[in-house]
Amino acid sequence: MLLQFRKVTRGFVATIIFGLIGVATVLFLIPHNGLQNPFAQYVAKVGGAQITPAELNRELDIALRRQRAQGHNFTREEAIQQGAPQQLLDALISRAALNNYAERNGVNASDAQVAAQIRQYPVTDPATHRFDQARYQAFLADLNYTGPEFERVIRADLTSSMIMESLAAGVRAPSSFGAIGVAIASENRTVTVAQAPISLAGNVAPPTAAQLQTFYDQIKDRLQLPEFRQVTLVLARKADFTQRANVTDQQVQDEFDRRAPSLGTPEKRSSVRIVAQSQAQANDVASRINAGQAPDAVAQALHLQVIHGTDEARAAVTDAPVAAAVFSQAPNAPARAVQGQLSWVVVKTLSVTPGVTPQFSAYKDQIRTELQTVASGDLIDTAISNFEEARAGGSTVAQAAQSAGLATVSVPAVEAQGHDTHGQPVPVLSGSPELLRAAFQTAEGEASDFMQVTDGEALVAVDHVTPPHARPLAEIHDDLAHLWVAREINRRMTEMADQVAQAVQHGQSFAQAARAHNMQIVLTSTPIDRQGVARIPAQRLGSQIFGAQPNAVVSDECVQRPQQPISGLCAHGDEFLIAQVERINRVDPATVPQLVERMRTQVQQELAQSFGEAIEAQITADAKPEKNTALMTRLFPPSGAAAEGGDQGQ
């Protein structure tokens, strides 16, 4: 099917059509500091709302700035590798879904609420505490927001909060939850712990063949190996074809000339503009300013609107005659009255920031790389078409790849989670879940279609399938024998601990029973809480202690030592621990009503948060958001995703 499609696209008309599509694709993929993209594109869509790459990039920049302000100096690349863009996109999707839900239910934050929220930001004059338009504009510029954009975001957040508060209202934890929380948090248990060297288990002989076979049969299910697949990857990597793309110096110069108007920085000016009600009033205002009165004072005295334009490009001054006046006056020249499109305006230019003309030398390497990237796409299409024709003619995957100039990587064995037979990740498949899925959805002896990956396109051919099976006994004989011996030692030590428990039940003290079995007391009547048991170097002993009744005896073998283990326990790592729970100590909730209420409030907050998160997740799911995963991958590619090593057929 793909082969026929590619053949069709070679016709004259198809070449024109796909050339136009190619131009659109180029404009989509050129970075924002290159060609400006005139087409609407989005990284996600929620109902009628679209989330654009510019919005997501802005949120990422703000998040990075916030982290740096807190002393966390993350780079953009580090944030991308840690999944920050995906997390921010999910947050933006939830915001849009909640906003859509609010609109459908007639909930909307008022202008007064929006204004009050905006005043919480640094947009007021410190002296007068009044809203300052200039500070607001500077604040917005710093965040890369326009006023309407920022106000829409504030309104959406306030509306979402109103919706969530109303939906989660009434969530209240009963007082019993607080009492239970106090009881659990304050509980500790008084224990005495004995320690026994595993040498007390005696000499354990290696298992006989019959014993080992029986043991193998008992645990065979736990020795099951998953299905493994031997695959060959055919890679059409952008980097390989970019090196083959021939871009001339004249092409680079022509592209620079075409982009030059958008690469430079326009001249910017700062000005003050006062909107008058008539020509006579405008002339009066200009005279007062030219006589030395401050523009703000004149505007305030006459109750007129004053506009402070700070470092504005000409396009930012929307009234054309006024813009012409601002950009024709010399800095600090006398103010003059100008008839604007709707009213008379007094204009005074304060300062000029010259524009910057782009230099070819600063952009030529970037443009050459971009043109090579575009050209490499055509080369990749040609190589893939050649590969598919060779396959249709009877060539093997390796032969077809070699004839088409495509790289191949052989993976001897991989299971569905991307690990090899030693449990290690397969590097060439790391970060490419689509390739791994294709490897396990394609039949043995077949190949998938080419699919988009981070560094181009790739195909997966399944060479051989090894079904799930238990590892044969002969293969793991020695390891299994060691495991059998360890199990036997543990069984004998557990039996000894049971004997101590029986002695205690018959009236003997725990210390006497332990010493009678040559065990050493290492902790005597020691209170220990839930944090403390985590310092016991035994996997199950802590949970057993807090699950046992008073006077019960529990035991476990020593394991890998935790951080800051309790002194004296499992010093050599080959001991066995036996503990008696002497008493259970709890605070009576009735004696600490304030603590109970504080705990109840904490539990209530956690319940409300969990309930709110569940509601938000459901509203977001019901909105059926669409993510543009291909664009996300291109915008925020994971590092190290390109296949390395093992190339053949270069």
XYZ file of C-alpha atoms in Angstrom:
650
model
C 0.000 0.000 0.000
C 2.744 2.450 0.958
C 4.740 1.465 -2.094
C 1.788 2.202 -4.410
C 1.198 5.516 -2.637
C 4.792 6.571 -3.114
C 4.635 5.596 -6.816
C 1.537 7.734 -7.310
C 3.270 10.719 -5.737
C 5.925 10.738 -8.457
C 3.598 12.193 -11.100
C 3.859 15.812 -12.301
C 0.610 16.992 -10.669
C 1.374 15.103 -7.486
C 4.794 16.731 -7.384
C 3.155 20.172 -7.387
C 0.608 19.186 -4.728
C 3.167 17.606 -2.450
C 5.531 20.486 -3.079
C 2.913 22.825 -1.640
C 2.416 20.471 1.295
C 6.184 20.384 1.721
C 6.314 24.194 1.881
C 3.622 24.160 4.544
C 5.532 21.514 6.455
C 8.734 23.545 6.254
C 6.955 26.594 7.593
C 5.542 24.501 10.416
C 8.899 23.043 11.372
C 11.142 26.099 11.035
C 12.021 27.356 14.538
C 10.428 30.576 15.720
C 13.657 32.493 15.263
C 13.633 31.543 11.580
C 10.662 31.686 9.259
C 7.474 32.795 10.948
C 4.750 30.179 10.719
C 1.588 31.695 9.200
C -0.486 28.555 9.805
C -2.390 27.750 12.964
C -0.910 24.732 14.725
C -1.548 23.327 18.155
C -0.049 20.855 20.595
C -3.467 20.015 22.035
C -7.116 20.735 21.397
C -9.878 20.703 24.020
C -13.284 21.201 22.502
C -13.009 24.412 20.505
C -9.940 25.617 22.412
C -6.459 25.101 20.971
C -3.210 25.164 22.926
C -0.432 26.491 20.710
C 3.322 25.835 20.886
C 3.816 29.508 21.777
C 1.544 29.147 24.837
C 3.325 25.994 25.978
C 6.770 27.529 25.461
C 5.699 30.570 27.451
C 4.510 28.386 30.351
C 7.798 26.466 30.257
C 9.802 29.709 30.384
C 7.727 30.970 33.323
C 8.136 27.648 35.168
C 11.905 27.702 34.646
C 12.089 31.297 35.880
C 10.102 30.354 38.986
C 12.424 27.417 39.692
C 15.521 29.588 39.267
C 14.060 32.162 41.651
C 13.843 29.345 44.213
C 17.484 28.419 43.687
C 16.924 25.475 41.305
C 19.035 26.290 38.268
C 17.442 23.960 35.717
C 18.352 24.360 32.073
C 15.666 24.144 29.420
C 17.161 20.869 28.176
C 17.088 19.347 31.681
C 13.456 20.365 32.083
C 12.577 18.757 28.743
C 14.309 15.505 29.698
C 12.381 15.421 32.997
C 9.077 15.723 31.143
C 8.234 19.309 32.115
C 6.595 20.194 28.745
C 4.255 17.193 28.984
C 3.322 18.048 32.583
C 2.667 21.686 31.688
C 0.610 20.616 28.679
C -1.520 18.380 30.908
C -2.097 21.354 33.223
C -3.107 23.574 30.295
C -5.462 20.862 29.026
C -7.104 20.590 32.458
C -7.467 24.381 32.613
C -9.163 24.431 29.204
C -11.434 21.488 30.078
C -12.531 23.105 33.353
C -13.116 26.413 31.589
C -15.287 24.694 28.956
C -17.220 22.914 31.719
C -17.745 26.221 33.536
C -19.005 27.949 30.388
C -21.500 25.157 29.722
C -22.817 25.540 33.273
C -23.009 29.343 33.183
C -20.166 29.955 35.640
C -17.826 32.855 34.900
C -15.605 35.078 37.030
C -16.646 38.739 37.026
C -14.553 41.668 35.793
C -14.235 42.855 39.394
C -12.796 39.484 40.454
C -10.339 39.546 37.558
C -9.251 43.098 38.383
C -8.816 42.249 42.070
C -6.696 39.221 41.196
C -4.502 41.204 38.803
C -3.853 43.744 41.568
C -2.236 40.917 43.549
C 0.647 41.090 41.083
C 3.310 43.875 41.085
C 1.190 46.278 39.023
C 0.454 49.038 41.565
C 2.407 52.140 42.500
C 4.223 51.425 45.806
C 3.557 54.964 47.027
C -0.109 55.378 46.126
C -1.110 51.670 45.931
C -3.075 52.604 42.804
C -3.074 50.557 39.611
C -0.198 51.644 37.350
C -0.714 50.960 33.634
C 2.996 51.267 32.867
C 3.915 48.723 35.560
C 1.207 46.406 34.260
C 2.517 46.628 30.708
C 6.074 45.934 31.911
C 4.816 42.968 33.947
C 3.020 41.545 30.901
C 6.047 42.076 28.667
C 8.228 40.253 31.178
C 5.879 37.238 31.011
C 5.431 37.533 27.229
C 1.665 38.032 27.604
C -0.635 40.553 26.003
C -3.223 42.173 28.257
C -6.225 40.264 26.822
C -4.325 36.967 26.971
C -3.355 37.418 30.606
C -6.840 38.518 31.606
C -8.329 35.451 29.880
C -5.963 33.208 31.836
C -6.804 34.929 35.132
C -10.533 34.642 34.390
C -10.167 30.956 33.461
C -8.228 30.177 36.660
C -10.717 32.039 38.856
C -13.634 30.322 37.124
C -11.984 26.909 37.522
C -11.440 27.580 41.230
C -15.099 28.569 41.611
C -16.209 25.371 39.869
C -13.921 23.143 41.943
C -14.894 24.823 45.214
C -18.587 24.336 44.466
C -18.153 20.716 43.404
C -15.981 19.819 46.397
C -18.009 21.831 48.908
C -19.448 19.810 51.753
C -16.555 17.344 51.952
C -16.069 16.913 55.689
C -14.162 14.267 57.559
C -15.916 12.993 60.726
C -14.239 13.432 64.109
C -13.578 9.695 64.216
C -11.103 10.173 61.376
C -9.168 12.618 63.544
C -9.231 10.195 66.477
C -7.988 7.358 64.280
C -5.264 9.595 62.880
C -4.101 10.593 66.361
C -4.097 6.963 67.494
C -2.060 5.834 64.505
C 0.349 8.777 64.553
C 1.010 8.512 68.286
C 1.230 4.717 68.461
C 4.445 3.026 69.439
C 5.209 -0.443 70.681
C 7.502 -1.627 73.427
C 9.639 -4.491 72.129
C 12.458 -6.739 73.209
C 14.593 -8.042 70.344
C 16.929 -11.044 70.293
C 19.486 -11.841 67.634
C 20.719 -15.251 66.533
C 23.599 -16.111 64.179
C 22.448 -18.332 61.331
C 25.179 -20.778 62.350
C 22.606 -21.999 64.891
C 20.806 -23.603 61.951
C 23.680 -26.080 61.700
C 25.366 -27.379 58.575
C 22.970 -27.566 55.649
C 24.081 -30.026 53.003
C 23.467 -29.236 49.314
C 20.150 -30.560 48.029
C 19.896 -33.925 46.354
C 18.779 -34.113 42.751
C 15.287 -35.129 43.884
C 15.058 -32.272 46.418
C 16.215 -29.743 43.820
C 13.746 -31.050 41.234
C 10.917 -30.793 43.760
C 11.993 -27.254 44.665
C 12.183 -26.347 40.961
C 8.670 -27.664 40.358
C 7.358 -25.664 43.335
C 8.698 -22.318 42.104
C 8.655 -22.892 38.338
C 5.983 -20.248 37.862
C 8.310 -17.653 39.381
C 11.084 -18.687 36.988
C 8.970 -17.947 33.902
C 10.700 -15.903 31.218
C 8.576 -13.523 29.118
C 8.270 -13.636 25.364
C 11.413 -12.357 23.654
C 11.701 -11.116 20.104
C 14.679 -10.804 17.821
C 14.177 -7.726 15.668
C 15.933 -5.661 13.041
C 15.405 -1.903 12.975
C 15.680 -0.028 9.684
C 16.475 3.614 10.419
C 15.996 6.623 8.160
C 17.708 9.106 10.462
C 17.589 12.816 9.745
C 21.194 13.239 10.834
C 22.406 10.714 8.238
C 20.526 12.350 5.384
C 21.261 15.911 6.481
C 24.938 15.174 5.831
C 24.033 14.010 2.324
C 21.877 17.058 1.502
C 23.582 19.500 -0.881
C 22.692 23.139 -0.160
C 24.505 25.811 -2.204
C 25.742 29.166 -0.904
C 23.327 30.915 -3.298
C 20.353 29.042 -1.809
C 21.422 30.162 1.661
C 21.775 33.792 0.492
C 18.372 33.740 -1.231
C 16.695 32.334 1.868
C 18.350 34.954 4.077
C 17.178 37.741 1.769
C 13.628 36.400 1.993
C 13.712 36.197 5.778
C 15.611 39.417 6.465
C 12.538 41.584 7.157
C 11.450 39.266 9.975
C 14.932 38.700 11.411
C 15.777 42.298 12.264
C 14.610 44.314 15.258
C 12.349 47.270 14.412
C 12.959 50.754 15.762
C 11.117 51.331 19.056
C 10.083 54.563 20.717
C 8.779 55.699 24.074
C 6.149 58.425 24.051
C 3.368 60.062 26.032
C -0.005 60.614 24.343
C -3.010 62.539 25.701
C -6.428 62.067 24.086
C -8.224 65.445 23.767
C -11.889 66.184 23.092
C -11.297 68.829 20.430
C -8.574 70.492 18.359
C -8.665 73.562 20.572
C -8.232 71.497 23.695
C -5.404 69.516 22.042
C -3.577 72.763 21.190
C -4.073 73.953 24.777
C -2.645 70.687 26.159
C 0.381 70.914 23.822
C 1.008 74.521 24.886
C 0.922 73.632 28.579
C 3.351 70.736 28.103
C 5.692 72.878 26.012
C 5.529 75.522 28.753
C 7.002 72.987 31.191
C 3.985 71.323 32.795
C 4.173 67.549 33.274
C 1.957 65.621 30.832
C 0.369 63.566 33.644
C -0.453 66.716 35.597
C -2.040 68.361 32.541
C -4.118 65.255 31.796
C -5.245 64.976 35.413
C -6.225 68.649 35.583
C -8.349 68.367 32.439
C -9.637 64.852 33.224
C -8.163 63.445 30.024
C -6.811 59.991 29.232
C -3.014 59.712 29.133
C -1.183 56.830 27.430
C 2.434 56.004 28.224
C 3.977 54.081 25.334
C 7.155 52.379 26.589
C 9.608 51.039 24.014
C 6.883 50.410 21.400
C 7.360 49.277 17.829
C 5.422 51.253 15.223
C 2.918 48.402 14.819
C 2.018 48.676 18.519
C 0.591 52.187 17.977
C -2.653 51.239 16.261
C -3.770 54.776 15.289
C -1.842 55.371 12.027
C -1.648 59.240 12.138
C -0.563 59.095 15.778
C 2.034 56.432 14.970
C 3.364 58.619 12.153
C 3.751 61.527 14.567
C 5.478 59.416 17.246
C 7.966 57.991 14.752
C 8.678 61.279 12.968
C 9.357 63.482 16.002
C 12.829 63.871 17.430
C 13.177 62.782 21.071
C 11.964 65.500 23.463
C 10.847 67.747 20.587
C 7.875 70.026 21.458
C 4.572 68.264 21.911
C 2.098 68.731 19.083
C -1.545 68.058 18.384
C -2.344 65.360 15.818
C -5.738 64.466 14.403
C -6.043 60.726 14.925
C -8.545 58.348 13.419
C -11.098 58.916 16.194
C -9.969 62.003 18.124
C -7.305 64.669 18.544
C -4.189 63.430 20.323
C -1.272 65.359 21.805
C 1.990 63.507 21.077
C 5.423 63.910 22.646
C 8.249 61.479 21.764
C 10.564 60.788 24.720
C 13.230 58.385 23.449
C 14.282 56.289 20.459
C 15.754 52.764 20.423
C 17.268 52.200 16.953
C 16.351 49.059 15.061
C 18.866 46.310 14.262
C 19.550 45.163 10.700
C 20.266 41.401 10.499
C 23.718 40.359 9.291
C 24.085 37.452 6.869
C 27.108 36.103 8.752
C 25.045 35.689 11.921
C 22.347 33.597 10.235
C 24.006 31.710 7.388
C 24.927 28.591 9.404
C 21.455 28.355 10.940
C 19.748 28.794 7.589
C 22.033 26.256 5.929
C 21.175 23.717 8.637
C 17.456 24.370 8.242
C 17.608 24.014 4.461
C 19.605 20.803 4.837
C 16.958 19.496 7.237
C 14.224 20.215 4.697
C 16.232 18.648 1.884
C 16.958 15.582 4.033
C 13.224 14.901 4.210
C 13.094 14.496 0.423
C 16.119 12.205 0.533
C 14.479 10.116 3.262
C 11.294 9.743 1.196
C 13.339 8.616 -1.793
C 15.325 6.123 0.306
C 12.159 4.676 1.833
C 10.559 4.325 -1.610
C 13.668 2.511 -2.851
C 13.570 0.251 0.215
C 9.921 -0.667 -0.356
C 10.494 -1.354 -4.052
C 13.383 -3.656 -3.174
C 11.226 -5.468 -0.615
C 8.432 -5.839 -3.167
C 11.003 -7.358 -5.514
C 11.876 -10.088 -3.024
C 14.876 -8.621 -1.152
C 15.299 -9.277 2.556
C 15.018 -6.410 4.996
C 18.808 -6.187 5.335
C 19.334 -6.304 1.557
C 16.670 -3.699 0.887
C 18.091 -1.382 3.572
C 21.593 -1.696 2.151
C 20.467 -0.947 -1.391
C 18.470 2.092 -0.210
C 21.282 3.471 1.938
C 19.401 3.007 5.207
C 21.024 2.056 8.511
C 20.048 -1.146 10.319
C 20.387 -2.183 13.949
C 19.961 -5.782 15.081
C 18.442 -6.474 18.505
C 19.099 -10.121 19.490
C 16.357 -10.233 22.125
C 13.916 -7.813 23.719
C 10.841 -8.341 25.889
C 7.698 -6.214 25.879
C 9.052 -3.775 28.487
C 12.187 -3.039 26.446
C 14.711 -5.164 28.403
C 17.162 -7.750 27.130
C 17.713 -11.243 28.555
C 19.884 -9.760 31.336
C 17.149 -7.350 32.424
C 18.947 -4.307 30.999
C 17.191 -1.685 28.805
C 17.861 -2.031 25.077
C 19.417 1.385 24.240
C 18.161 1.633 20.654
C 14.555 1.183 21.839
C 14.746 3.445 24.890
C 12.546 6.479 24.416
C 10.785 4.916 21.397
C 7.644 3.213 22.743
C 6.080 3.190 19.278
C 8.895 0.962 17.976
C 8.578 -1.386 20.941
C 4.814 -1.652 20.437
C 5.312 -2.374 16.735
C 7.850 -5.086 17.579
C 5.203 -6.955 19.596
C 2.294 -6.276 17.215
C 4.078 -7.564 14.114
C 4.079 -11.249 13.215
C 7.269 -13.269 12.989
C 8.881 -12.857 9.571
C 6.938 -9.635 8.888
C 7.867 -5.952 9.079
C 5.916 -2.935 10.266
C 5.335 0.195 8.214
C 7.773 3.074 8.591
C 6.746 5.339 11.462
C 7.824 8.731 12.766
C 10.426 8.641 15.533
C 12.418 11.380 17.208
C 15.231 11.407 14.650
C 13.379 10.550 11.454
C 11.535 7.376 10.504
C 12.015 3.731 11.438
C 10.686 0.277 10.627
C 10.703 -2.865 12.777
C 11.187 -6.325 11.263
C 10.512 -9.313 13.547
C 13.118 -11.994 12.794
C 12.208 -14.550 15.478
C 9.783 -14.965 18.398
C 10.721 -16.938 21.516
C 7.504 -17.692 23.425
C 7.280 -17.437 27.241
C 8.929 -20.372 28.992
C 10.430 -21.440 32.307
C 14.193 -21.385 32.534
C 15.426 -24.990 32.399
C 16.729 -26.482 35.627
C 20.111 -27.219 34.125
C 20.572 -23.541 33.270
C 19.988 -22.340 36.848
C 21.115 -25.424 38.768
C 23.765 -23.745 40.939
C 21.731 -20.617 41.709
C 18.724 -22.752 42.594
C 20.839 -24.933 44.881
C 22.047 -21.846 46.780
C 18.459 -20.649 47.044
C 17.379 -24.045 48.388
C 20.101 -23.931 51.073
C 19.066 -20.373 52.049
C 15.443 -21.459 52.285
C 16.398 -24.425 54.461
C 18.417 -22.198 56.795
C 15.486 -19.789 57.046
C 13.117 -22.696 57.774
C 15.301 -23.965 60.595
C 15.719 -20.497 62.104
C 11.957 -19.900 61.879
C 11.338 -23.192 63.670
C 13.719 -22.026 66.414
C 11.807 -18.745 66.688
C 8.562 -20.740 66.958
C 10.087 -22.704 69.815
C 10.864 -19.437 71.615
C 7.264 -18.279 71.029
C 5.906 -21.557 72.442
C 8.133 -21.225 75.513
C 6.779 -17.714 76.091
C 3.206 -18.996 75.767
C 3.969 -21.562 78.484
C 5.051 -18.874 80.917
C 8.773 -18.474 80.302
C 10.061 -14.940 79.825
C 11.140 -13.971 76.342
C 14.695 -13.233 77.491
C 14.982 -16.649 79.184
C 13.615 -18.501 76.158
C 15.928 -16.623 73.777
C 19.042 -17.245 75.857
C 18.077 -20.909 76.180
C 18.411 -21.106 72.405
C 21.805 -19.308 72.434
C 20.337 -16.003 71.223
C 21.595 -12.574 72.292
C 19.241 -9.858 73.582
C 20.061 -6.655 71.662
C 17.077 -4.432 72.624
C 15.297 -4.589 75.973
C 11.804 -3.133 76.531
C 12.423 -0.385 73.958
C 9.570 1.816 72.632
C 9.657 2.010 68.843
C 7.346 3.916 66.469
C 6.534 3.442 62.798
C 9.509 5.527 61.713
C 11.765 3.564 64.031
C 10.859 0.133 62.658
C 11.988 1.339 59.220
C 15.514 1.347 60.664
C 15.352 -2.380 61.470
C 17.391 -4.241 58.820
C 14.774 -6.924 58.233
C 12.233 -6.760 55.429
C 9.091 -7.923 57.244
C 9.855 -7.515 60.940
C 8.571 -3.916 61.196
C 5.160 -4.722 59.685
C 4.916 -7.816 61.882
C 5.645 -5.781 65.018
C 2.870 -3.303 64.223
C 0.486 -6.076 63.218
C 0.978 -8.241 66.316
C -0.926 -8.368 69.584
C 0.764 -7.817 72.991
C 3.113 -10.685 74.043
C 3.263 -12.036 70.474
C 6.650 -13.183 69.125
C 7.623 -12.418 65.514
C 10.790 -13.093 63.509
C 12.576 -12.409 60.240
C 15.996 -12.765 58.640
C 18.375 -9.837 58.308
C 18.498 -8.155 54.909
C 20.318 -5.207 53.331
C 20.875 -2.510 55.911
C 18.726 0.675 55.685
C 20.065 4.169 56.269
C 20.912 4.745 59.951
C 20.050 1.197 61.145
C 19.398 0.652 64.842
C 22.759 0.089 66.500
C 23.580 -3.521 67.319
C 21.122 -5.123 64.900
C 22.412 -7.375 62.106
C 25.982 -6.177 62.429
C 27.261 -8.917 60.088
C 24.168 -9.262 57.889
C 23.817 -13.038 58.393
C 21.789 -13.009 61.617
C 18.161 -13.781 62.403
C 15.964 -11.468 64.520
C 13.243 -12.513 66.982
C 11.123 -9.855 68.707
C 8.419 -9.831 71.384
C 5.775 -7.091 71.374
C 5.354 -6.341 75.090
C 2.926 -3.412 75.001
C 0.974 -1.244 72.564
C 1.181 2.429 73.553
C -1.284 4.992 72.197
C -2.423 8.467 73.174
C -6.075 8.517 74.251
C -7.774 10.823 71.684
C -10.229 11.967 74.365
C -7.358 13.653 76.227
C -6.169 15.711 73.230
C -9.279 17.188 71.531
C -7.287 19.974 69.848
C -4.908 17.440 68.302
C -7.880 15.354 67.141
C -9.444 18.398 65.455
C -6.137 19.354 63.836
C -5.762 15.800 62.531
C -9.388 15.771 61.331
C -8.825 19.045 59.456
C -5.690 17.633 57.853
C -7.529 14.489 56.782
C -10.390 16.646 55.453
C -7.981 18.729 53.376
C -6.445 15.580 51.938
C -9.890 14.156 51.166
C -10.999 17.394 49.514
C -7.800 17.519 47.474
C -8.179 13.895 46.354
C -11.856 14.444 45.576
C -11.050 17.602 43.630
C -8.290 15.860 41.657
C -10.696 13.041 40.797
C -13.348 15.538 39.624
C -10.792 17.470 37.571
C -9.499 14.260 35.989
C -13.034 13.182 35.076
C -13.946 16.574 33.599
C -10.711 16.519 31.580
C -11.362 12.966 30.358
C -14.957 13.847 29.395
C -13.626 16.750 27.314
C -11.792 14.179 25.139
C -8.647 16.295 24.609
C -6.542 15.652 21.517
C -2.758 15.807 21.831
C -0.513 16.458 18.841
C 2.164 13.995 19.964
C 4.126 14.239 16.719
C 4.487 18.006 17.090
C 5.370 17.642 20.786
C 8.145 15.217 19.861
C 9.515 17.633 17.269
C 9.326 20.622 19.594
C 10.745 18.867 22.670
C 12.830 15.903 21.449
C 14.331 13.676 24.172
C 18.123 13.559 24.119
C 19.949 10.360 23.316
C 17.017 9.057 21.290
C 19.004 8.493 18.166
C 20.261 4.973 17.623
C 23.975 4.547 18.084
C 26.229 1.696 17.216
C 25.516 -1.560 15.459
C 24.806 0.131 12.125
C 24.961 -1.941 9.024
C 24.386 -1.259 5.399
C 25.714 2.289 5.577
